[in-house]
Structure formats: C-alpha cells, structure tokens
Coordinates of C-alpha atoms and ligand atoms in Angstrom, one line a residue:
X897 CA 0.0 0.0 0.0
X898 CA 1.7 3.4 -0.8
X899 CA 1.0 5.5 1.8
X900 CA 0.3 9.2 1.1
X901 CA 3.3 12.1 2.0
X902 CA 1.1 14.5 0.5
X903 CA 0.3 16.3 3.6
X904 CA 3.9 16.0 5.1
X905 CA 5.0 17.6 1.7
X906 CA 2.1 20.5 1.6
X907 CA 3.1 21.5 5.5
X908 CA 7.2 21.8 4.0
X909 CA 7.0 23.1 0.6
X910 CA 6.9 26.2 -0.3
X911 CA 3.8 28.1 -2.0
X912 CA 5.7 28.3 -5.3
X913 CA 9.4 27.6 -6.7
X914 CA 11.8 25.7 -4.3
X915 CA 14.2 23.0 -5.6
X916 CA 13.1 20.0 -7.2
X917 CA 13.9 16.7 -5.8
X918 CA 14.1 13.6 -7.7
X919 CA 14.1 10.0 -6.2
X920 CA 17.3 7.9 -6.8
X921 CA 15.7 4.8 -7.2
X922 CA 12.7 6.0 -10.5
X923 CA 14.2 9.7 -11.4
X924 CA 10.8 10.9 -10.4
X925 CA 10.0 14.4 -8.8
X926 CA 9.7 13.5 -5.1
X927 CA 8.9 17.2 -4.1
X928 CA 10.1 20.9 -3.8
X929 CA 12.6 22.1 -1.4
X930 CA 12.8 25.6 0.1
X931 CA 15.9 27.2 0.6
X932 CA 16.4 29.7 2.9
X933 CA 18.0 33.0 2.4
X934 CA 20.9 34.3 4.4
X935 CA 19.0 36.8 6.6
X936 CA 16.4 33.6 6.9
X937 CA 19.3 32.3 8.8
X938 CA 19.5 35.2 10.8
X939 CA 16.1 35.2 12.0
X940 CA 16.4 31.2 12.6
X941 CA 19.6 31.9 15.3
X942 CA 18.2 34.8 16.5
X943 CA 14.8 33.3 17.2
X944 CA 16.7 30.3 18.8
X945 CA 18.5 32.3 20.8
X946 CA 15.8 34.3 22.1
X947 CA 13.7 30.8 22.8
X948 CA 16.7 29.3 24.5
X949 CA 16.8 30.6 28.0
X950 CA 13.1 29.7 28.5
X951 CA 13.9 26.2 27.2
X952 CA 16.7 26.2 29.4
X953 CA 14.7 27.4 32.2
X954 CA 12.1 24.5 32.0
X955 CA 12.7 21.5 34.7
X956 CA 14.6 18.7 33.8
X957 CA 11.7 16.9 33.8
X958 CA 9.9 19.3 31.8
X959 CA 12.4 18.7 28.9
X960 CA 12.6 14.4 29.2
X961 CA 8.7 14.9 29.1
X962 CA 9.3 17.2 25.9
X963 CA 11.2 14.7 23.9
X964 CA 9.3 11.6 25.0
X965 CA 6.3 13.9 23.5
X966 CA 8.0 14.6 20.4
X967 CA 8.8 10.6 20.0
X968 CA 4.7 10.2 20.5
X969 CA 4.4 12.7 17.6
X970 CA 7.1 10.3 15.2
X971 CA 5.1 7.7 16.0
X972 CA 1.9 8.9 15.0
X973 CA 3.8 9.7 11.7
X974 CA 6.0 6.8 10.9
X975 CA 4.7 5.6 7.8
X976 CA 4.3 8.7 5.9
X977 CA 8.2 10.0 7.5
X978 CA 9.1 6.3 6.3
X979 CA 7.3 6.5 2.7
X980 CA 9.0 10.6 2.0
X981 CA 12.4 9.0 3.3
X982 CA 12.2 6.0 0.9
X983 CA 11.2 8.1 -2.0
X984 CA 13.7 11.1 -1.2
X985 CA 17.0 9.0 0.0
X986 CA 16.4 5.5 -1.7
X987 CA 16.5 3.2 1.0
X988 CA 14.1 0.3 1.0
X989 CA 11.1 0.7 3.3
X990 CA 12.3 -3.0 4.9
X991 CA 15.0 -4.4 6.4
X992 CA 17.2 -2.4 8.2
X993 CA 16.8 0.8 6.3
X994 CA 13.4 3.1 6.2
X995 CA 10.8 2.0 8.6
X996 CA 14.2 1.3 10.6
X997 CA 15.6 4.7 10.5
X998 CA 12.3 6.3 11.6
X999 CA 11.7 3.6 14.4
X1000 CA 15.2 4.6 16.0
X1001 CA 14.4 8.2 15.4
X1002 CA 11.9 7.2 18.4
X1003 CA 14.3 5.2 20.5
X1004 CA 17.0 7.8 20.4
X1005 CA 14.4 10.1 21.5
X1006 CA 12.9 8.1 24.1
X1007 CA 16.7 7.1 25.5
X1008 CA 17.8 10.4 25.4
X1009 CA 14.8 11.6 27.6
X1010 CA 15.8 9.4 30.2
X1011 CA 19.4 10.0 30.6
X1012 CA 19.9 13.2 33.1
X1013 CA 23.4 14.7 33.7
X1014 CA 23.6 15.2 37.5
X1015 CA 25.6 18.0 39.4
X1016 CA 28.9 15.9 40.5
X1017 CA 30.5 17.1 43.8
X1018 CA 34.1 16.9 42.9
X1019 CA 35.7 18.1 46.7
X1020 CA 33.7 17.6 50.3
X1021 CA 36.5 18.0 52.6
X1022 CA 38.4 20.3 55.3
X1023 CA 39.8 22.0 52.5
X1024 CA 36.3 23.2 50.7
X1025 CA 33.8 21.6 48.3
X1026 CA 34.2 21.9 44.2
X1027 CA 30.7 20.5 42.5
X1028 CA 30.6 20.4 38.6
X1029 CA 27.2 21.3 37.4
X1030 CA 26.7 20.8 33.3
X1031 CA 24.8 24.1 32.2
X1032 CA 23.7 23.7 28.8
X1033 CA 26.2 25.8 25.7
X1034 CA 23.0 28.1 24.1
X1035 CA 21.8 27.4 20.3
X1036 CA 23.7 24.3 18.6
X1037 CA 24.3 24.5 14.7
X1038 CA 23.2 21.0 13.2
X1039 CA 24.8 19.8 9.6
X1040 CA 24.0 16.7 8.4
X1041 CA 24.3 14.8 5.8
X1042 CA 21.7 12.2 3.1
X1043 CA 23.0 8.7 4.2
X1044 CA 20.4 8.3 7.2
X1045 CA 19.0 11.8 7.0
X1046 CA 16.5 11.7 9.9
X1047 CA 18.4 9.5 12.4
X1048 CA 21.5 11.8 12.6
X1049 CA 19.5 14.9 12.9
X1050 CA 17.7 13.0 15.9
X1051 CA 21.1 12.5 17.3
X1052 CA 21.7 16.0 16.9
X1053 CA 18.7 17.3 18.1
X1054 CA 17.8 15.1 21.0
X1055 CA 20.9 15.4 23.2
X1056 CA 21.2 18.8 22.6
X1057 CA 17.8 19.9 23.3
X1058 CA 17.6 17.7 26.5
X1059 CA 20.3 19.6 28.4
X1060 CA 18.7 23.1 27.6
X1061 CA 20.5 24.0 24.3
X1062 CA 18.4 25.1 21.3
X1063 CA 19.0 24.5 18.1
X1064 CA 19.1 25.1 14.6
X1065 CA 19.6 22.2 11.8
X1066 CA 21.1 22.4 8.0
X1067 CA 19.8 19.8 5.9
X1068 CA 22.1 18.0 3.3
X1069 CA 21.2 19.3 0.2
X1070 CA 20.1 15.8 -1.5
X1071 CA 17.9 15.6 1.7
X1072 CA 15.9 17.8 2.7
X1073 CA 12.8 17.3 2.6
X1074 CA 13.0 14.1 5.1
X1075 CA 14.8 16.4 7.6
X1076 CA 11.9 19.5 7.0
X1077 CA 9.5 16.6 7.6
X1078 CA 11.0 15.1 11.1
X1079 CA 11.2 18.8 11.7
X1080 CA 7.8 19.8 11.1
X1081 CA 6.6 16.6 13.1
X1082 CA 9.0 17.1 16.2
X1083 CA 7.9 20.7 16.1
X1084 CA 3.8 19.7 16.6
X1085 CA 5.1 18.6 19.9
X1086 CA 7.8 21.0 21.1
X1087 CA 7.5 24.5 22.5
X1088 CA 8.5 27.5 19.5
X1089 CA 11.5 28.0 18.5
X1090 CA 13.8 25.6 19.9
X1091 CA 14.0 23.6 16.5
X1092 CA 14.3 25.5 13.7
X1093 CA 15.5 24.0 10.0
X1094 CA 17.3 26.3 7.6
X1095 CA 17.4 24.0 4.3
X1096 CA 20.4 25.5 1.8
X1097 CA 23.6 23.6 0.8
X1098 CA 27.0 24.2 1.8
X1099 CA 27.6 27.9 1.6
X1100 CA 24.3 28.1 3.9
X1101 CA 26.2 25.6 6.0
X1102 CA 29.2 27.9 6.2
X1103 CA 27.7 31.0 7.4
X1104 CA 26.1 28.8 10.3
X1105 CA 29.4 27.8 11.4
X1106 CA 30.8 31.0 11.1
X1107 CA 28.1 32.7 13.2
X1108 CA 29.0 34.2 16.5
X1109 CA 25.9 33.2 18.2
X1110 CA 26.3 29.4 17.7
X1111 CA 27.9 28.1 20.6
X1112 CA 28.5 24.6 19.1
X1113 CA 28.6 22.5 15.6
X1114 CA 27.3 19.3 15.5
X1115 CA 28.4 17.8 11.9
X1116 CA 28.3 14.5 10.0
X1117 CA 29.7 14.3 7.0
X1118 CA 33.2 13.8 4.7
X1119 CA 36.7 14.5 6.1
X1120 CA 37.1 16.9 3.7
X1121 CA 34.3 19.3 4.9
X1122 CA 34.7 18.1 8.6
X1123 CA 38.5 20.0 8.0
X1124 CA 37.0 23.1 6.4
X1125 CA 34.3 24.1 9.1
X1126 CA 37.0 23.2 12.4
X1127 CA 39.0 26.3 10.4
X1128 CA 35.6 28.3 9.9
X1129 CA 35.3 27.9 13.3
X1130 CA 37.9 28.8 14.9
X1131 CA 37.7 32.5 15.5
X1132 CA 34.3 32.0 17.0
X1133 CA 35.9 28.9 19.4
X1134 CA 33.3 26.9 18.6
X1135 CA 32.8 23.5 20.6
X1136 CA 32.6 21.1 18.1
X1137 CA 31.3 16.6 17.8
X1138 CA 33.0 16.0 14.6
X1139 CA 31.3 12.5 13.1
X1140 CA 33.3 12.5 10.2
X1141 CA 34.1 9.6 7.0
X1142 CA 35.7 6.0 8.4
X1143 CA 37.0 2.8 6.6
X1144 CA 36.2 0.5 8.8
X1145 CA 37.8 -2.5 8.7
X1146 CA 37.1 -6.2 9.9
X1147 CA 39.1 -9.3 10.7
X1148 CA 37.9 -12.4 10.8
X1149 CA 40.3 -14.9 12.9
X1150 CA 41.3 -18.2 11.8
X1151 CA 38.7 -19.9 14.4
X1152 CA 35.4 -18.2 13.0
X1153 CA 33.0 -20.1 11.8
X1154 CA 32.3 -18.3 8.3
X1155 CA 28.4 -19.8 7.6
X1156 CA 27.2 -18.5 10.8
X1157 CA 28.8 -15.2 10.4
X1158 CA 27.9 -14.7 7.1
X1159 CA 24.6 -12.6 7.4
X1160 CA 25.9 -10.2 9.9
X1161 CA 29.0 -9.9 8.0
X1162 CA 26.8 -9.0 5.0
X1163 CA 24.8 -6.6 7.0
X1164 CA 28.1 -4.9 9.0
X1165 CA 29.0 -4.1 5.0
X1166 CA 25.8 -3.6 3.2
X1167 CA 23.9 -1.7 5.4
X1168 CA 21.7 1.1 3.9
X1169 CA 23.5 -0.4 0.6
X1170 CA 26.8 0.5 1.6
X1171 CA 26.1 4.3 2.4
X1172 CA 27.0 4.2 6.6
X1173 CA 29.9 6.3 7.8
X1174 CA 30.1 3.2 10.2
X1175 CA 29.8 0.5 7.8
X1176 CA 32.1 -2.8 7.0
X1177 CA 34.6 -1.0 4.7
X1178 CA 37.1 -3.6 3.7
X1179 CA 37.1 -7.4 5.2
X1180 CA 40.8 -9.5 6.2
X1181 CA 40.1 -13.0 6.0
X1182 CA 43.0 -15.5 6.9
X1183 CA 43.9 -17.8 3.9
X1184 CA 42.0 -21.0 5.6
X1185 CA 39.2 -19.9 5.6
X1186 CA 39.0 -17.6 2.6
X1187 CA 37.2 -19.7 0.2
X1188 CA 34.1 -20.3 2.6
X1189 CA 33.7 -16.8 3.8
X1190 CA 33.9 -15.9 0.2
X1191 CA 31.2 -18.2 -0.7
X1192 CA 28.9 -17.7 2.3
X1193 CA 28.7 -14.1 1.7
X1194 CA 28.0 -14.6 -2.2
X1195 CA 24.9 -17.1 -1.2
X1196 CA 24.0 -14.4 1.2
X1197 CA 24.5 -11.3 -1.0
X1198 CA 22.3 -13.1 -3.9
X1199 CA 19.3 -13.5 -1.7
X1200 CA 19.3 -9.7 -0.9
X1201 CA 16.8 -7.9 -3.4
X1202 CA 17.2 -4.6 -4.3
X1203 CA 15.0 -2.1 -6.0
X1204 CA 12.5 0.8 -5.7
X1205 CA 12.2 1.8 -2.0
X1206 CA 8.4 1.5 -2.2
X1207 CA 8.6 -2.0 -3.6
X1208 CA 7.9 -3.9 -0.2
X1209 CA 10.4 -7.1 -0.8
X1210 CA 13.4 -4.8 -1.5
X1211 CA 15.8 -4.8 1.3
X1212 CA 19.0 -2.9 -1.0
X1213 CA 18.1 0.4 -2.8
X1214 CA 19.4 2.8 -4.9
X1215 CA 22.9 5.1 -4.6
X1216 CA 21.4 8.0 -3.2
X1217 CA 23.3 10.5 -6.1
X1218 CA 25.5 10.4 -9.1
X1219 CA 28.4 11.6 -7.6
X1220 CA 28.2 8.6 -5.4
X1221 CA 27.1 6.2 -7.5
X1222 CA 30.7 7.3 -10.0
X1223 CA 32.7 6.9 -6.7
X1224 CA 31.8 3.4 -6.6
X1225 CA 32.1 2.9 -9.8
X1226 CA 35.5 4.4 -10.2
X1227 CA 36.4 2.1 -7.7
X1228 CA 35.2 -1.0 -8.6
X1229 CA 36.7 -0.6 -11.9
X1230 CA 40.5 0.4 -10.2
X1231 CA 39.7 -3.3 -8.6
X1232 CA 38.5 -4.9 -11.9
X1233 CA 41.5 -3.3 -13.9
X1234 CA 44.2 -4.7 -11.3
X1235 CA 43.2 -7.9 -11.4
X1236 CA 40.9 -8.7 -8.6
X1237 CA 38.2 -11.3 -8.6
X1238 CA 34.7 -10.4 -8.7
X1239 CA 32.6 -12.9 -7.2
X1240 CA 29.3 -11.4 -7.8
X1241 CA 28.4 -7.9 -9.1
X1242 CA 30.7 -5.5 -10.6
X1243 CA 28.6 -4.4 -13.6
X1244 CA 26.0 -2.5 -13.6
X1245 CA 23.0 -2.2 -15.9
X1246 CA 24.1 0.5 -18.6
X1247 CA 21.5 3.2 -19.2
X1248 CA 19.3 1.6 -16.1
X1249 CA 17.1 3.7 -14.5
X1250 CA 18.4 5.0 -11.4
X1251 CA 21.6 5.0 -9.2
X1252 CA 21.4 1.1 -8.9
X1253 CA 24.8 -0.4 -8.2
X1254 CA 24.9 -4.4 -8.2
X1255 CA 25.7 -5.8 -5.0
X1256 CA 29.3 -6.9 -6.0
X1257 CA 31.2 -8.9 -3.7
X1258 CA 35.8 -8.7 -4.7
X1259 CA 38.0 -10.9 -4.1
X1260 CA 41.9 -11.9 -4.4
X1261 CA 42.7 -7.9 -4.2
X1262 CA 45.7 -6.2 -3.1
X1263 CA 45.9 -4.6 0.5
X1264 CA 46.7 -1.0 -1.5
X1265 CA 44.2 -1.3 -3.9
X1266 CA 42.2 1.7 -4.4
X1267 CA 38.9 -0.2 -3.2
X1268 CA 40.5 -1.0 -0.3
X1269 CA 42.3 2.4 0.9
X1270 CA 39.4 4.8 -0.3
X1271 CA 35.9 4.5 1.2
X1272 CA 33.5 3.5 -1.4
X1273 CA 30.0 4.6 0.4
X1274 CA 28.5 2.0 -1.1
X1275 CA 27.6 -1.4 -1.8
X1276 CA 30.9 -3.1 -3.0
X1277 CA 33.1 -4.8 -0.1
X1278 CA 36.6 -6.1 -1.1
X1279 CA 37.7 -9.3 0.9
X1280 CA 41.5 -9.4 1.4
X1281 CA 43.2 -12.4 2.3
X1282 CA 45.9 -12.8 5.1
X1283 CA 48.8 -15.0 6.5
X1284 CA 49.6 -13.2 9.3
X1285 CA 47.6 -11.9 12.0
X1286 CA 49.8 -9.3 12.7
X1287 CA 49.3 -8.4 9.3
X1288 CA 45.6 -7.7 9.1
X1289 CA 46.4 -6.0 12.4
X1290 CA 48.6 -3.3 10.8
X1291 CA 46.5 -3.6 7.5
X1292 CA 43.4 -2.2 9.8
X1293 CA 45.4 0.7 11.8
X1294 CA 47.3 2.3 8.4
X1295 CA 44.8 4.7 7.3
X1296 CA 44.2 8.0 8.9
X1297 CA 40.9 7.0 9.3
X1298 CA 39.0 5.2 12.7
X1299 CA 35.2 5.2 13.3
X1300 CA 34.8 1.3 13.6
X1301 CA 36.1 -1.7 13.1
X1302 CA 35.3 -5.1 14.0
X1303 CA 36.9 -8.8 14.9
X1304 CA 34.8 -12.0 13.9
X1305 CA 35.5 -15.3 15.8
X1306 CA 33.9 -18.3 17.6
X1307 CA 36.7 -17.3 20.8
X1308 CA 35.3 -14.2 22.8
X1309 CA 38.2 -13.5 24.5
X1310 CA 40.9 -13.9 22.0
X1311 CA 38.4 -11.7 19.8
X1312 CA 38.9 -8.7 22.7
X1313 CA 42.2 -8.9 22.7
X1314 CA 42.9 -8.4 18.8
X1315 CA 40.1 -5.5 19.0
X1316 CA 42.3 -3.7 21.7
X1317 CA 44.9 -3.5 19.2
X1318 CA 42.5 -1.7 16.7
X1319 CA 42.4 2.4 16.3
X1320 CA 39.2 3.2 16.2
X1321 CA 36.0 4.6 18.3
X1322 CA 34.4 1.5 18.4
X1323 CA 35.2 -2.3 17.9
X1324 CA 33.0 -4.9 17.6
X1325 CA 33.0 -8.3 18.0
X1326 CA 30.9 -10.5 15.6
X1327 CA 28.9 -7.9 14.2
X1328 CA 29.6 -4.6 12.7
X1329 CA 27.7 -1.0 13.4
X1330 CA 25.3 -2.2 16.2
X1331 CA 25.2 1.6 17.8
X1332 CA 23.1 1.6 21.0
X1333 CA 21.4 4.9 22.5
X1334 CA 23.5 4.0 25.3
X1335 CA 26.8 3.8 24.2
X1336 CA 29.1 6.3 23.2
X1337 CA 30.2 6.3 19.2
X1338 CA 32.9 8.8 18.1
X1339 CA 36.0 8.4 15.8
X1340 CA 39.6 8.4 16.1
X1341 CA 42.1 9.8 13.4
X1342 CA 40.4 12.2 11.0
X1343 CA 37.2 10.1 11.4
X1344 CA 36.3 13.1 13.8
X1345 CA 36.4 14.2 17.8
X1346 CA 33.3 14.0 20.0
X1347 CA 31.2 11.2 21.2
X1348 CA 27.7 10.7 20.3
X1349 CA 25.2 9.1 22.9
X1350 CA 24.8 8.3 26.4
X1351 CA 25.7 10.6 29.2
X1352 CA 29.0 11.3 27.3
X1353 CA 27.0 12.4 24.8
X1354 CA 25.0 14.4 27.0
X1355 CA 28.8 16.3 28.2
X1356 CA 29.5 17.2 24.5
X1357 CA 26.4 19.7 24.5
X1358 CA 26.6 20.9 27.8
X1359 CA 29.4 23.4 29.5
X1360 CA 31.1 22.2 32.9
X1361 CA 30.5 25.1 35.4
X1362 CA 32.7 24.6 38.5
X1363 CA 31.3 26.2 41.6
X1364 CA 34.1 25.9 44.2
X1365 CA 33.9 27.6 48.1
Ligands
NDP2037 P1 29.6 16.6 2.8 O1 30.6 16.6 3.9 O2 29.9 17.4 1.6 O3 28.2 17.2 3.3 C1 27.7 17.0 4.6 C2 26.9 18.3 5.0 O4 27.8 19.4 5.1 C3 25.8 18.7 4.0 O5 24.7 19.2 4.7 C4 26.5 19.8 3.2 O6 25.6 20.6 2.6 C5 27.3 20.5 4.3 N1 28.3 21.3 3.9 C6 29.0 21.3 2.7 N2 30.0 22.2 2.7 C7 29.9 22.9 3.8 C8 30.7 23.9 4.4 N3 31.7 24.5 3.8 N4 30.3 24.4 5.6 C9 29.3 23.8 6.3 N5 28.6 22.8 5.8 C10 28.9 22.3 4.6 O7 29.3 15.2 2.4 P2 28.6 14.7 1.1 O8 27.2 14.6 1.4 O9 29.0 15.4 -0.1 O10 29.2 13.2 1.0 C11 30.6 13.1 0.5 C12 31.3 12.0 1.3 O11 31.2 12.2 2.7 C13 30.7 10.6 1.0 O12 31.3 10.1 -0.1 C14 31.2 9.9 2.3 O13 32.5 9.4 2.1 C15 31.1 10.9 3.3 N6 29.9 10.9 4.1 C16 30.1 10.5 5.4 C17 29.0 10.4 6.2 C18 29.0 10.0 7.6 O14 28.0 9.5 8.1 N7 30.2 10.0 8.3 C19 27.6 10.7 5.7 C20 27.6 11.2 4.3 C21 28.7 11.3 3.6 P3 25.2 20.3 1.0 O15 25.3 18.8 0.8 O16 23.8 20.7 1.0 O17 26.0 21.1 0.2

C-alpha cells in the first residue's frame, strides 16, 4: 500500500518555486525544497536564541517529558516520515533501512529523555567543596548529511535539546525534505523556537558555522568538509562533535566459523546499501578460511533484493546520487582493472534507471588497492586475504581514518584482545555498526572528535561550570 506524503509535503514546501527533488531509485520528482536566504538564517539563530533561555529554564523533567512527546508525535507519523524518506534517499522501506531509520528516530528520543546529567560534587572535605554542574552551551548548529537523514538529525537534536541547548539544523542538500518533515513533526510537539530548519547547501552551512551566536557545531559528513568548518570555526571557538568519513575494517580470525557469520558480516558491509559512515569497509580474512567466507557471503549477497524503495520485498536500494554512484564505480573498476576477482556484481546495468549499483562482492585484491584504501560509500566490499595476523592488524590501523572496526571469531576473548589493538571509536565483535542509545560512538584519526550518545553524549552539549567555596 503506498502510503500518502502529501500532507507532510504540503506543510514543508513552499507556496511556489523551491528546488526540485528527484528520487534515486525512478528519477521521479519526489517534491520541492525551500531554501532559505541568508537573513532567513538570521532570523532562525536569533529566534533560537531568544527561545533558548526559557527552554533552558524548563525543569529537567519538563524537557525528558518534551522529547518523549516529540517521540509520540514520530510515531503517529511513521509511515508517511518512512514513505518521503524512501522516495527522497532510496533506501528500502524494509530491512534495516526506512521503517528502521524512523523507528530509532523514536528510541534515540525516548533514551535520550531518560538519561539526566547530575551536578557531581568533585571536593567535600576540610579543604572546601568543588561541585561540577553541566549548564547547557545556548543554540547548537546541526549539519547533516543524506545517508540516514532523519536519524543523525535525531542525534543531533535530542541530546542537545535535552540539556537546555536550542537549536538550529542544516539539511544536506540531497535531503531535505526528510529532515523538513522530522522537523515539522517534532515541532507539533515541542515549545516554538527551539527547532528551527534552515534548508540551503553548503555555503548556507558555512555561514552557520561562522556565526557568533552558535555556541556549538554538531556535523556528519566527509573529512574533507569536517576539515573546512573546524577552520571556519575557529575564530568563533566553537565547541565542536565531529562525526566525520571512516573505513572501517574487519578481521575475521582463523577460528570463525564463516556460515554462521555470514549474514551479519553481509549486514556490518551492506547496510543502507553500503552508504554508513560506520559500515564494514574492507574485510581480512586468513587464507584457511578464505574460500568459505567468500562463498557464504555470495549465497547471502544473492538473496538480498534490491529495488525501488516502495517495492515492499526490496531490502538494497538505490545510490542516493550520481556523484556517489561514479565513486563506486570508479572504484570498482581500479579493482577490476588490477586484477581482482569479482565474485558477484561489478557491472552495472548501462542506461538503467536509477543509481542502482549491483551488490558486488571482490576478491583476491591487493591490500593497497584503491577499493580498499578509499571509502566506497557504497555497496561493494573487497575481501582481502591474510597469513599473518599481525598483518591484518597493521593492515586495519594504516589509514588515517578510525570510526569502527570489528573482529569475527567463535573465541570471545581472543576476539577482545585483537580488537584492543585496533584504532578506532568503536570495535566490535561478531557484528559490525550495532550503535546503542546508550553507548558512546565517536571516531579516532580524521574520522572526527566527540562522542555521540549516552551521558557522554549528553557532556559534549553541555558546559562544565565549577562552583568551588
Ligand atoms: P559533505 O561533507 O559534503 O556534506 C555534509 C553536510 O555538510 C551537508 O549538509 C553539506 O551541505 C554540508 N556542507 C558542505 N560544505 C559545507 C561547508 N563549507 N560548511 C558547512 N557545511 C557544509 O558530504 P557529502 O554529502 O558530499 O558526502 C561526501 C562523502 O562524505 C561521502 O562520499 C562519504 O564518504 C562521506 N559521508 C560520510 C557520512 C558519515 O556519516 N560520516 C555521511 C555522508 C557522507 P550540502 O550537501 O547541501 O552542500
């Protein structure tokens, strides 16, 4: 049943003009987007800094209640939020991808709610007391980006608006109108003001992180923007959660057993078709085994429709853009050229309809291949095979990159000890991306700085007051 977005749409789209929208997946027009003017952006900060003190001013209580309202209110939306974010990003409305993204739009919301930051009395002696309250930092700057459009602006939002900041969102540009939707919903349930969406691209994103009244950037996105706004800004001192581009990679140790791993190693890679900061990147598999985890993930990867969104049995979709879909591309063909193995994939449909790139599984590659050592954002996973465990160790930990990474084996505890060795924020062990409300998700290198989630997630929106006697 296709489910109507009409009424989502006529509540986000402006009266006339606005940018047209296409979906990935059928090339047709999902939709206009407004774009906001520069002094729209003024009024959006200045508004939320107006609203924030009141915000800020409600009981803790006040807020948790707040967001667990605003969770009600996704709720009572999911399926159309679900339907627009199919049509506008190209994900499937199954598996772990629409209906998914919108349900943990809700848990964030709801897990946020119930964390609380408490004053911590640092010094109760003879010598005086010191107690570190966490005030909140005044309007946050959101930037995010099209991969999982309305479950990073949740992360975004939630934290920041349960410690008392307010805050004001940039869409990516090839998303919008998913974002403006959550937006709109969240917005039936919270006070005015303290979520406001300025859609624009990049240069709109600039002048928000250039502004002086924006205490803090949240941003998810490339490296290579990441870079550009910690310079823009500096001369405003901005604090700054910096979720930025990974290649994660995975080891699988000679003890795994590769058929019962094989779904979750598909999934760690091919999430959301490949387009998660914080997906499988690039697999090591030891030589004696290499053959059968080869072969379980091809039986897996054939079994995995993809297609239109809307189309209820697809669980892989589209590229979400071009640009993308040529990065893939480009390196899939570096692999193909060298030499590599493809086991299944590798060549997609000339003159298809839509971004579609096969599900394309390479093997027998070089450690330094261009597949390998650049992150493809998409759904193509090269398998490289090792002799040396200490080789797949150093393999994992040479690129300046380190969101996650993950170790696959039937021996917990020989598992832990080869993830210690790994540079990254997070390390997994048989399975790969499993983020929790709970637990705190951040990068290491130039995958970013911050955490994400949990109480420490909470700290990164907040300012540490000290009140000593
Ligand atoms: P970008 O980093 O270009 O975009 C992310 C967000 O930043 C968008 O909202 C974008 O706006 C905005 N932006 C762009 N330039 C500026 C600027 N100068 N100042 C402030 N904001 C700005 O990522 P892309 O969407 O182009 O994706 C490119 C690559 O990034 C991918 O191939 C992938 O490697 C990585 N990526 C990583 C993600 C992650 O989750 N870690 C998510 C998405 C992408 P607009 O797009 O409207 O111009």
């Amino acid at each position: 049943m296709t489910v109507d977005t009409q009424e989502l749409l006529d509540r986000i789209q402006p009266a006339q003009g606005g940018r047209e929208i296409f979906d990935p997946a059928t090339g047709e027009l999902v939709g206009r987007a407004p774009e906001a003017t520069a002094e729209e952006l003024e009024d959006a900060v200045a508004r939320a800094k107006a609203a924030q003190p009141g915000w800020a001013a409600r009981s803790d209580q006040d807020r948790s209640k707040a967001l667990h309202a605003a969770a009600d209110a996704i709720e009572t939306n999911a399926e159309q939020l679900a339907h627009l974010l199919s049509r506008e990003q190209g994900k499937p409305l199954n598996g772990p991808n629409a209906r998914f993204e919108v349900g943990a739009c809700v848990s964030w919301l709801r897990a946020t709610a119930e964390f609380s930051l408490e004053p911590e009395t640092l010094v109760d002696d003879d010598s005086g007391k010191a107690v570190l309250h966490w005030r909140p930092l005044g309007v946050v700057g959101a930037i995010g980006p099209w991969n999982w459009p309305m479950m990073i602006s949740i992360w975004q939002i939630a934290p920041s608006l349960r410690q008392g900041n307010t805050v004001v969102i940039k869409p990516s540009g090839y998303t919008p109108l998913s974002v403006l939707a959550l937006v709109d919903v969240l917005n039936s349930a919270l006070p005015a003001d303290v979520l406001i969406a300025v859609p624009g691209r990049g240069d709109l994103g600039e002048k928000l992180t250039k502004h002086s009244d924006i205490a803090k950037i949240m941003f998810t996105g490339s490296t290579a923007t990441g870079k550009h706004i910690i310079k823009n800004a500096a001369d405003t001192v901005k604090r700054m959660t910096m979720e930025l581009g990974g290649n994660d990679a995975g080891i699988v140790l000679d003890d795994a057993d590769p058929k019962a791993l094989a779904e979750d190693l598909f999934w760690g890679a091919f999430i959301n078709t490949g387009q998660t900061c914080a997906a499988l990147k690039r697999l090591y598999v030891p030589e004696s085994l290499y053959e059968e985890v080869c072969e379980s993930l091809v039986e897996v990867a054939k079994n995995m429709p993809m297609g239109v969104g809307l189309e209820e049995q697809n669980v892989l979709g589209p590229l979400q853009n071009k640009s993308q879909w040529e990065i893939v591309d480009r390196l899939v063909k570096a692999a193909k050229d060298s030499g590599a193995r493809v086991l299944i994939g590798g060549d997609p449909e000339e003159g298809a309809t839509g971004y579609f790139y096969p599900t394309t599984l390479v093997a027998d590659i070089d450690p330094e291949n261009p597949l390998v050592v650049e992150e493809q954002f998409g759904p193509a996973l090269p398998i490289v095979k090792y002799t040396d465990l200490e080789q797949a160790i150093e393999w994992s930990n040479t690129l300046n990159v380190g969101l996650g990474s993950s170790v696959w084996s039937s021996n917990p505890e020989r598992a832990e000890e080869v993830a210690s060795r790994l540079v990254a924020g997070s390390t997994w062990i048989n399975k790969h991306g499993a983020i929790d409300p709970r637990v705190p998700f951040g990068g290491a290198r130039e995958s970013g700085f911050g955490v994400e989630f949990g109480t420490h997630g909470l700290k990164e929106v907040s300012q540490p007051h000290v009140i000593s006697r």
